[in-house]
Coordinates of C-alpha atoms and ligand atoms in Angstrom, one line a residue:
M23 CA 121.3 101.2 86.8
R24 CA 119.8 99.5 83.7
I25 CA 116.0 98.9 84.1
A26 CA 113.8 97.2 81.6
I27 CA 110.1 97.8 81.6
A28 CA 107.5 95.3 80.4
G29 CA 105.1 97.5 78.3
C30 CA 105.6 100.6 76.1
G31 CA 102.7 102.9 77.1
Q32 CA 102.5 106.0 78.7
L33 CA 103.3 104.8 82.1
A34 CA 106.6 103.3 80.9
R35 CA 107.3 106.7 79.2
M36 CA 106.8 108.5 82.5
L37 CA 108.7 106.1 84.6
A38 CA 111.5 106.3 82.1
L39 CA 111.5 110.1 82.2
A40 CA 111.7 110.1 85.8
G41 CA 114.4 107.6 86.0
W42 CA 116.6 109.2 83.3
E43 CA 117.0 112.2 85.7
M44 CA 118.5 109.9 88.2
G45 CA 121.0 108.4 85.8
H46 CA 119.3 105.2 85.0
R47 CA 118.9 103.6 81.5
F48 CA 116.0 101.9 80.0
S49 CA 114.8 99.3 77.7
F50 CA 111.2 98.2 76.9
I51 CA 109.5 94.8 76.3
A52 CA 106.9 95.1 73.6
D53 CA 104.0 92.5 73.3
P54 CA 103.0 91.5 69.7
G55 CA 101.2 94.4 68.0
E56 CA 101.7 97.0 71.0
G57 CA 102.4 100.5 70.0
T58 CA 105.6 102.0 71.2
D59 CA 105.2 105.7 70.3
C60 CA 105.3 106.6 74.0
V61 CA 108.8 105.4 74.6
D62 CA 110.2 106.4 71.3
G63 CA 113.8 107.8 72.0
L64 CA 113.9 106.6 75.6
G65 CA 115.8 103.4 75.0
P66 CA 115.7 100.1 73.0
V67 CA 112.4 98.3 72.4
V68 CA 112.6 94.6 72.2
A69 CA 109.9 92.4 71.0
R70 CA 109.1 89.8 73.5
D71 CA 108.3 87.2 70.7
D72 CA 111.7 87.6 69.1
H73 CA 113.4 86.2 72.2
P74 CA 111.4 83.2 73.8
E75 CA 114.2 82.3 76.4
P76 CA 114.5 84.8 79.3
A77 CA 118.3 84.9 78.9
A78 CA 118.2 85.9 75.4
L79 CA 115.5 88.4 76.2
L80 CA 117.7 89.9 79.1
E81 CA 120.7 90.1 76.6
A82 CA 118.6 91.8 73.8
L83 CA 117.4 94.2 76.7
G84 CA 121.0 95.2 77.5
R85 CA 121.3 93.0 80.6
P86 CA 119.1 95.0 83.1
D87 CA 119.8 95.0 86.6
I88 CA 116.0 95.2 87.2
V89 CA 112.8 94.4 85.4
T90 CA 109.6 96.2 86.3
V91 CA 106.2 96.4 84.7
E92 CA 103.9 99.4 83.6
K93 CA 100.9 97.2 83.4
E94 CA 99.6 93.9 85.1
H95 CA 98.8 91.9 81.8
V96 CA 102.3 90.4 81.4
S97 CA 103.2 86.8 81.3
V98 CA 103.8 85.6 84.7
A99 CA 105.8 82.6 83.3
L100 CA 108.1 85.3 81.4
L101 CA 108.5 87.3 84.7
E102 CA 109.4 84.2 86.6
G103 CA 111.9 83.2 84.1
L104 CA 113.4 86.7 84.2
A105 CA 113.4 86.6 88.0
E106 CA 116.0 83.7 87.8
H107 CA 118.6 86.3 86.3
C108 CA 117.7 89.6 87.9
L109 CA 115.5 91.5 90.3
V110 CA 111.8 91.7 89.0
A111 CA 109.6 94.1 91.0
P112 CA 107.0 94.0 91.8
S113 CA 107.3 90.2 92.3
P114 CA 105.7 88.0 89.7
E115 CA 103.5 86.7 92.4
A116 CA 102.1 90.1 93.2
I117 CA 101.5 90.6 89.5
R118 CA 99.9 87.2 89.3
I119 CA 97.3 88.1 92.0
C120 CA 96.6 91.5 90.5
Q121 CA 96.1 90.5 87.0
H122 CA 93.1 88.3 87.9
R123 CA 90.0 89.9 89.8
G124 CA 89.1 86.7 91.4
R125 CA 92.6 86.0 92.8
E126 CA 92.7 89.6 93.9
K127 CA 89.5 89.7 95.8
T128 CA 90.3 86.5 97.5
A129 CA 93.7 87.6 98.5
L130 CA 92.2 90.7 100.0
Q131 CA 89.5 88.7 101.9
N132 CA 92.1 86.6 103.3
L133 CA 93.9 89.6 104.6
G134 CA 90.5 90.8 106.2
I135 CA 90.4 93.8 103.8
S136 CA 86.8 94.7 102.7
T137 CA 85.8 94.4 99.1
A138 CA 82.4 94.5 97.2
P139 CA 80.4 91.2 98.0
F140 CA 81.5 88.9 95.2
Q141 CA 81.4 85.4 93.7
L142 CA 83.5 83.8 91.1
V143 CA 81.4 82.3 88.3
E144 CA 82.3 80.0 85.3
D145 CA 78.9 79.0 83.9
G146 CA 75.3 80.0 83.3
P147 CA 73.8 78.3 86.4
S148 CA 76.6 79.7 88.9
L149 CA 76.1 83.2 87.2
I150 CA 72.4 83.0 87.9
T151 CA 72.8 81.8 91.6
A152 CA 75.4 84.4 92.3
V153 CA 73.4 87.2 90.8
E154 CA 70.4 86.1 92.9
A155 CA 72.4 86.0 96.0
L156 CA 74.2 89.3 95.4
G157 CA 70.9 91.1 94.1
Y158 CA 70.5 93.8 91.5
P159 CA 72.1 95.8 90.2
A160 CA 75.0 93.2 89.7
F161 CA 78.3 94.2 88.4
V162 CA 79.8 91.4 86.3
K163 CA 83.4 91.6 85.2
S164 CA 85.8 89.3 83.5
C165 CA 88.5 88.0 85.9
E166 CA 91.2 89.1 83.4
Q167 CA 91.8 91.8 80.7
G168 CA 89.2 94.2 81.9
Y169 CA 90.1 97.9 82.5
D170 CA 88.4 101.2 82.1
G171 CA 84.9 99.6 82.4
Q172 CA 85.7 97.0 79.5
N173 CA 84.5 93.6 79.7
Q174 CA 81.9 94.4 82.3
W175 CA 78.2 94.1 82.4
L176 CA 75.9 95.8 84.6
L177 CA 72.8 93.5 85.2
R178 CA 69.7 95.6 86.3
D179 CA 67.1 92.8 86.0
P180 CA 66.5 89.1 85.4
E181 CA 66.1 89.8 81.6
S182 CA 69.7 91.1 81.3
L183 CA 70.8 88.2 83.5
E184 CA 69.4 85.5 81.3
A185 CA 70.7 87.1 78.1
L186 CA 74.2 87.1 79.7
A187 CA 73.8 83.6 81.1
A188 CA 72.9 82.4 77.7
Q189 CA 76.2 83.6 76.2
M190 CA 78.3 82.1 79.1
D191 CA 79.8 79.5 76.9
S192 CA 81.7 82.1 75.0
L193 CA 82.7 84.1 78.0
P194 CA 85.8 84.0 80.2
P195 CA 85.6 83.4 83.9
L196 CA 83.7 86.2 85.6
V197 CA 83.4 87.7 88.9
V198 CA 79.9 88.9 90.0
E199 CA 80.0 91.9 92.5
G200 CA 77.0 93.2 94.4
A201 CA 76.6 96.9 94.1
V202 CA 78.5 99.2 96.6
H203 CA 76.4 102.2 97.3
F204 CA 79.5 104.5 97.6
D205 CA 79.6 108.1 98.1
R206 CA 82.6 108.6 96.0
E207 CA 85.8 106.7 94.7
L208 CA 89.2 107.3 96.3
S209 CA 92.6 105.9 95.6
M210 CA 95.9 105.6 97.2
I211 CA 99.3 105.4 95.9
A212 CA 101.7 103.5 98.2
A213 CA 105.3 102.6 97.7
R214 CA 107.8 100.2 99.4
S215 CA 111.5 99.9 98.7
V216 CA 113.5 96.7 98.5
S217 CA 114.9 97.3 102.0
G218 CA 111.1 97.8 103.3
E219 CA 110.8 101.5 103.7
T220 CA 107.2 102.7 102.9
A221 CA 105.6 105.9 101.8
L222 CA 101.9 106.8 101.2
Y223 CA 100.4 109.6 99.3
P224 CA 97.4 111.3 100.4
L225 CA 94.2 109.9 99.2
A226 CA 92.9 111.2 95.9
E227 CA 89.3 111.8 95.1
N228 CA 88.6 110.5 91.6
R229 CA 85.8 111.3 89.1
H230 CA 84.9 109.1 86.0
R231 CA 83.1 109.5 82.9
E232 CA 81.8 106.5 81.1
G233 CA 84.0 104.3 83.2
I234 CA 87.3 106.1 82.6
L235 CA 89.1 108.3 85.0
L236 CA 88.5 112.1 84.3
T237 CA 89.6 113.9 87.2
S238 CA 91.6 113.6 90.5
E239 CA 91.7 115.9 93.4
V240 CA 94.3 115.7 96.2
P241 CA 94.1 115.5 99.1
A242 CA 90.4 114.2 99.1
A243 CA 88.0 116.4 100.9
N244 CA 86.5 115.5 104.3
I245 CA 88.5 112.6 105.2
N246 CA 88.3 111.9 108.8
E247 CA 90.9 110.2 111.0
E248 CA 89.0 106.9 110.9
T249 CA 88.7 106.8 107.2
Q250 CA 92.5 107.9 107.0
A251 CA 93.4 105.1 109.4
Q252 CA 91.6 102.5 107.3
A253 CA 93.4 103.6 104.1
H254 CA 96.7 103.5 105.8
H255 CA 95.8 100.0 107.3
I256 CA 94.8 98.6 103.9
A257 CA 98.0 100.0 102.1
R258 CA 100.4 99.0 104.9
T259 CA 98.9 95.6 105.1
L260 CA 99.3 94.9 101.5
L261 CA 102.7 96.3 101.1
E262 CA 104.1 94.4 104.3
Q263 CA 102.1 91.0 103.7
W264 CA 103.2 90.7 100.2
S265 CA 106.9 92.1 100.9
Y266 CA 105.8 94.2 97.9
V267 CA 108.5 96.3 96.0
G268 CA 107.6 99.5 93.9
V269 CA 104.5 101.4 93.7
L270 CA 101.1 99.7 94.5
S271 CA 97.9 101.5 93.7
I272 CA 94.6 100.9 95.6
E273 CA 91.3 102.1 94.2
L274 CA 88.8 102.4 97.0
F275 CA 85.0 102.9 97.4
D276 CA 84.1 105.3 100.2
E277 CA 80.7 104.3 101.6
G278 CA 79.8 106.6 104.3
G279 CA 83.6 106.7 105.7
K280 CA 83.8 102.9 105.4
L281 CA 86.4 101.8 102.6
R282 CA 86.3 99.0 100.4
V283 CA 88.9 98.0 97.9
N284 CA 87.5 98.1 94.2
E285 CA 90.8 97.2 92.5
L286 CA 94.5 96.9 93.0
A287 CA 97.2 97.9 90.4
P288 CA 100.8 96.5 90.8
R289 CA 102.1 99.6 89.1
V290 CA 102.0 103.5 89.1
H291 CA 98.4 104.7 88.3
N292 CA 96.6 107.4 86.4
S293 CA 95.2 108.8 89.8
G294 CA 98.7 109.4 90.9
H295 CA 99.6 111.7 88.0
W296 CA 99.0 114.7 90.1
S297 CA 102.2 113.9 92.0
Q298 CA 104.5 115.0 89.0
D299 CA 103.7 118.7 89.6
A300 CA 102.9 119.0 93.5
G301 CA 106.3 119.6 95.1
V302 CA 106.5 115.9 96.0
T303 CA 108.6 113.0 94.8
S304 CA 106.4 111.8 92.0
Q305 CA 104.9 108.2 91.9
F306 CA 107.3 107.6 89.0
S307 CA 110.3 108.8 90.9
N308 CA 109.3 106.8 94.0
H309 CA 108.6 103.7 91.8
I310 CA 112.1 104.0 90.4
R311 CA 113.6 104.7 94.0
A312 CA 111.8 101.8 95.6
I313 CA 112.9 99.2 92.9
T314 CA 116.4 100.5 93.1
D315 CA 116.4 100.4 97.1
T316 CA 116.3 104.0 97.7
R317 CA 114.0 105.2 100.5
P318 CA 110.9 106.7 98.9
G319 CA 110.9 110.5 98.8
N320 CA 108.3 113.0 100.2
T321 CA 104.7 112.2 99.4
R322 CA 103.1 115.3 101.2
P323 CA 102.1 118.0 98.8
A324 CA 102.3 121.5 100.3
L325 CA 99.6 122.6 97.6
Y326 CA 96.3 121.3 96.7
A327 CA 96.8 119.3 93.4
G328 CA 94.5 118.1 90.8
M329 CA 94.7 116.4 87.2
V330 CA 92.4 116.3 84.3
N331 CA 92.8 113.4 81.7
L332 CA 92.9 114.2 78.0
L333 CA 90.7 111.7 76.7
G334 CA 90.5 111.6 72.6
R335 CA 91.6 115.3 72.4
E336 CA 94.3 117.8 72.4
P337 CA 94.0 120.8 74.6
D338 CA 93.5 124.3 73.1
A339 CA 96.9 126.1 73.4
T340 CA 95.3 129.0 75.4
L341 CA 94.4 126.6 78.1
L342 CA 98.1 125.9 78.7
Q343 CA 98.9 129.5 78.9
A344 CA 97.8 129.5 82.7
E345 CA 100.7 129.4 85.0
D346 CA 99.1 127.0 87.2
V347 CA 98.9 124.0 84.7
N348 CA 101.4 121.5 83.3
L349 CA 100.8 119.6 80.3
H350 CA 101.9 115.8 80.0
W351 CA 101.5 114.6 76.5
Y352 CA 102.1 111.0 75.6
T353 CA 103.1 111.5 72.1
K354 CA 100.2 109.0 70.9
S355 CA 97.8 109.5 68.1
V356 CA 94.5 110.9 69.1
R357 CA 91.4 108.6 69.1
S358 CA 88.1 108.7 70.8
R359 CA 88.1 108.0 74.5
R360 CA 92.0 107.1 74.2
K361 CA 94.1 108.6 77.2
V362 CA 96.6 110.7 75.1
G363 CA 97.8 113.0 77.7
H364 CA 96.9 114.8 81.2
I365 CA 97.0 118.2 82.6
N366 CA 98.1 118.8 86.3
V367 CA 96.8 121.9 88.1
Q368 CA 97.9 123.2 91.6
A369 CA 96.2 125.8 93.8
K370 CA 96.7 127.3 97.3
D371 CA 93.3 126.3 98.5
R372 CA 90.5 123.7 97.8
A373 CA 88.0 125.9 96.5
R374 CA 90.5 127.5 94.0
L375 CA 91.5 123.9 92.9
Q376 CA 88.0 122.8 92.5
Q377 CA 87.2 125.9 90.3
R378 CA 90.2 125.3 88.1
L379 CA 89.4 121.6 87.8
A380 CA 85.8 122.6 86.7
E381 CA 87.0 125.3 84.3
L382 CA 89.5 122.8 82.6
E383 CA 86.9 120.1 82.3
A384 CA 84.4 122.6 80.8
A385 CA 86.9 123.8 78.3
L386 CA 88.0 120.2 77.4
Y387 CA 84.6 118.5 77.4
P388 CA 82.0 120.8 76.3
E389 CA 78.6 119.7 77.3
G390 CA 76.9 117.2 75.1
E391 CA 80.1 116.3 73.2
P392 CA 80.9 112.6 73.4
L393 CA 84.3 111.4 74.7
Ligands
AMP424 P1 86.2 98.8 87.5 O1 86.7 98.5 86.2 O2 86.2 97.6 88.5 O3 87.2 99.8 88.3 O4 84.8 99.4 87.5 C1 84.6 100.5 86.8 C2 83.6 101.5 87.5 O5 82.4 101.0 87.8 C3 84.2 101.8 89.1 O6 85.1 102.9 89.0 C4 82.8 102.2 89.7 O7 82.4 103.5 89.4 C5 81.8 101.1 89.0 N1 81.8 100.0 90.0 C6 82.5 98.7 89.8 N2 82.2 97.9 90.6 C7 81.2 98.4 91.2 C8 80.4 97.9 92.5 N3 80.6 96.7 93.0 N4 79.3 98.6 93.0 C9 79.2 99.9 92.6 N5 80.0 100.4 91.5 C10 80.9 99.6 90.9

């Protein structure tokens, strides 16, 4: 089949690499100014602005059978226009919800799924009321366009609240969240095919540095049946209630075994990259399978699996000599804090996996060195 991907970053690259193996062919929709290095050689890149009409854009993309996304910040109007001509998966509606924190949290609440306590605010007075109700520290996030901790403010006291409230006129709509006192951050990658067959990966435990994902460990340790059941319930509810098609990623806070959803991503996710080398069908292959109406493949790894992100650095060649690691390099230029690749690692037992993750992290991020 012909598949067009909105976006030209590393997730588009890895989706296309997985899909090429299955005989699919790809094209890519680039936003103005978007870098396209990651998808170089994988199919034609079409500038969205060169073809304002959906039919003309599809023609330029080589008449794809399916349009999918590698990011949530895609014009919903564009996707709706494309959906009149071909399958768009996930649906424009799922993407519309997930690209706005307020809509997303409201949708979760309506499905009875726990989130951090939150209030939506649009001006200084409503910001002050919300923070006073939710208490300090308060996490204030822009409803749109925030990722990896960007466009976020952590308010610890009335002074910082007043300073932010004074700027409200120049800020976009915001969501205020009360602090969740979580023990750790988890995520689940879930997939549903056009015909409704679902597959869930094991929970991953994720660690961040400066708001950016650094490592994932799979399966997350010490998950009891009750926590597992909550995760499955959340994933199945979303997939089924939304008639979702493709991979859906669910970021979770684990607060003493109680799960709250932090964020959803209507796409493959950095915390699922471990699946490329863990003896399962990868999240990328399963996304392609799901949107081409093929039943999702195996999601249960036989080994313990981990991932370390390469943030603003290339790995030393000696690190890559070890037989338990695989490098995934995004062919991007290296800049501070930028995700330029990742290393996957596998081990027979958890202790060994944790040791290897610690070794890789120490080698890549010497203490005291900024990201
Ligand atoms: P986000 O961009 O929403 O994923 O937030 C970035 C990081 O900030 C998360 O991975 C958490 O570590 C932290 N964080 C965000 N929201 C909250 C919250 N309501 N309570 C506690 N920590 C949070």
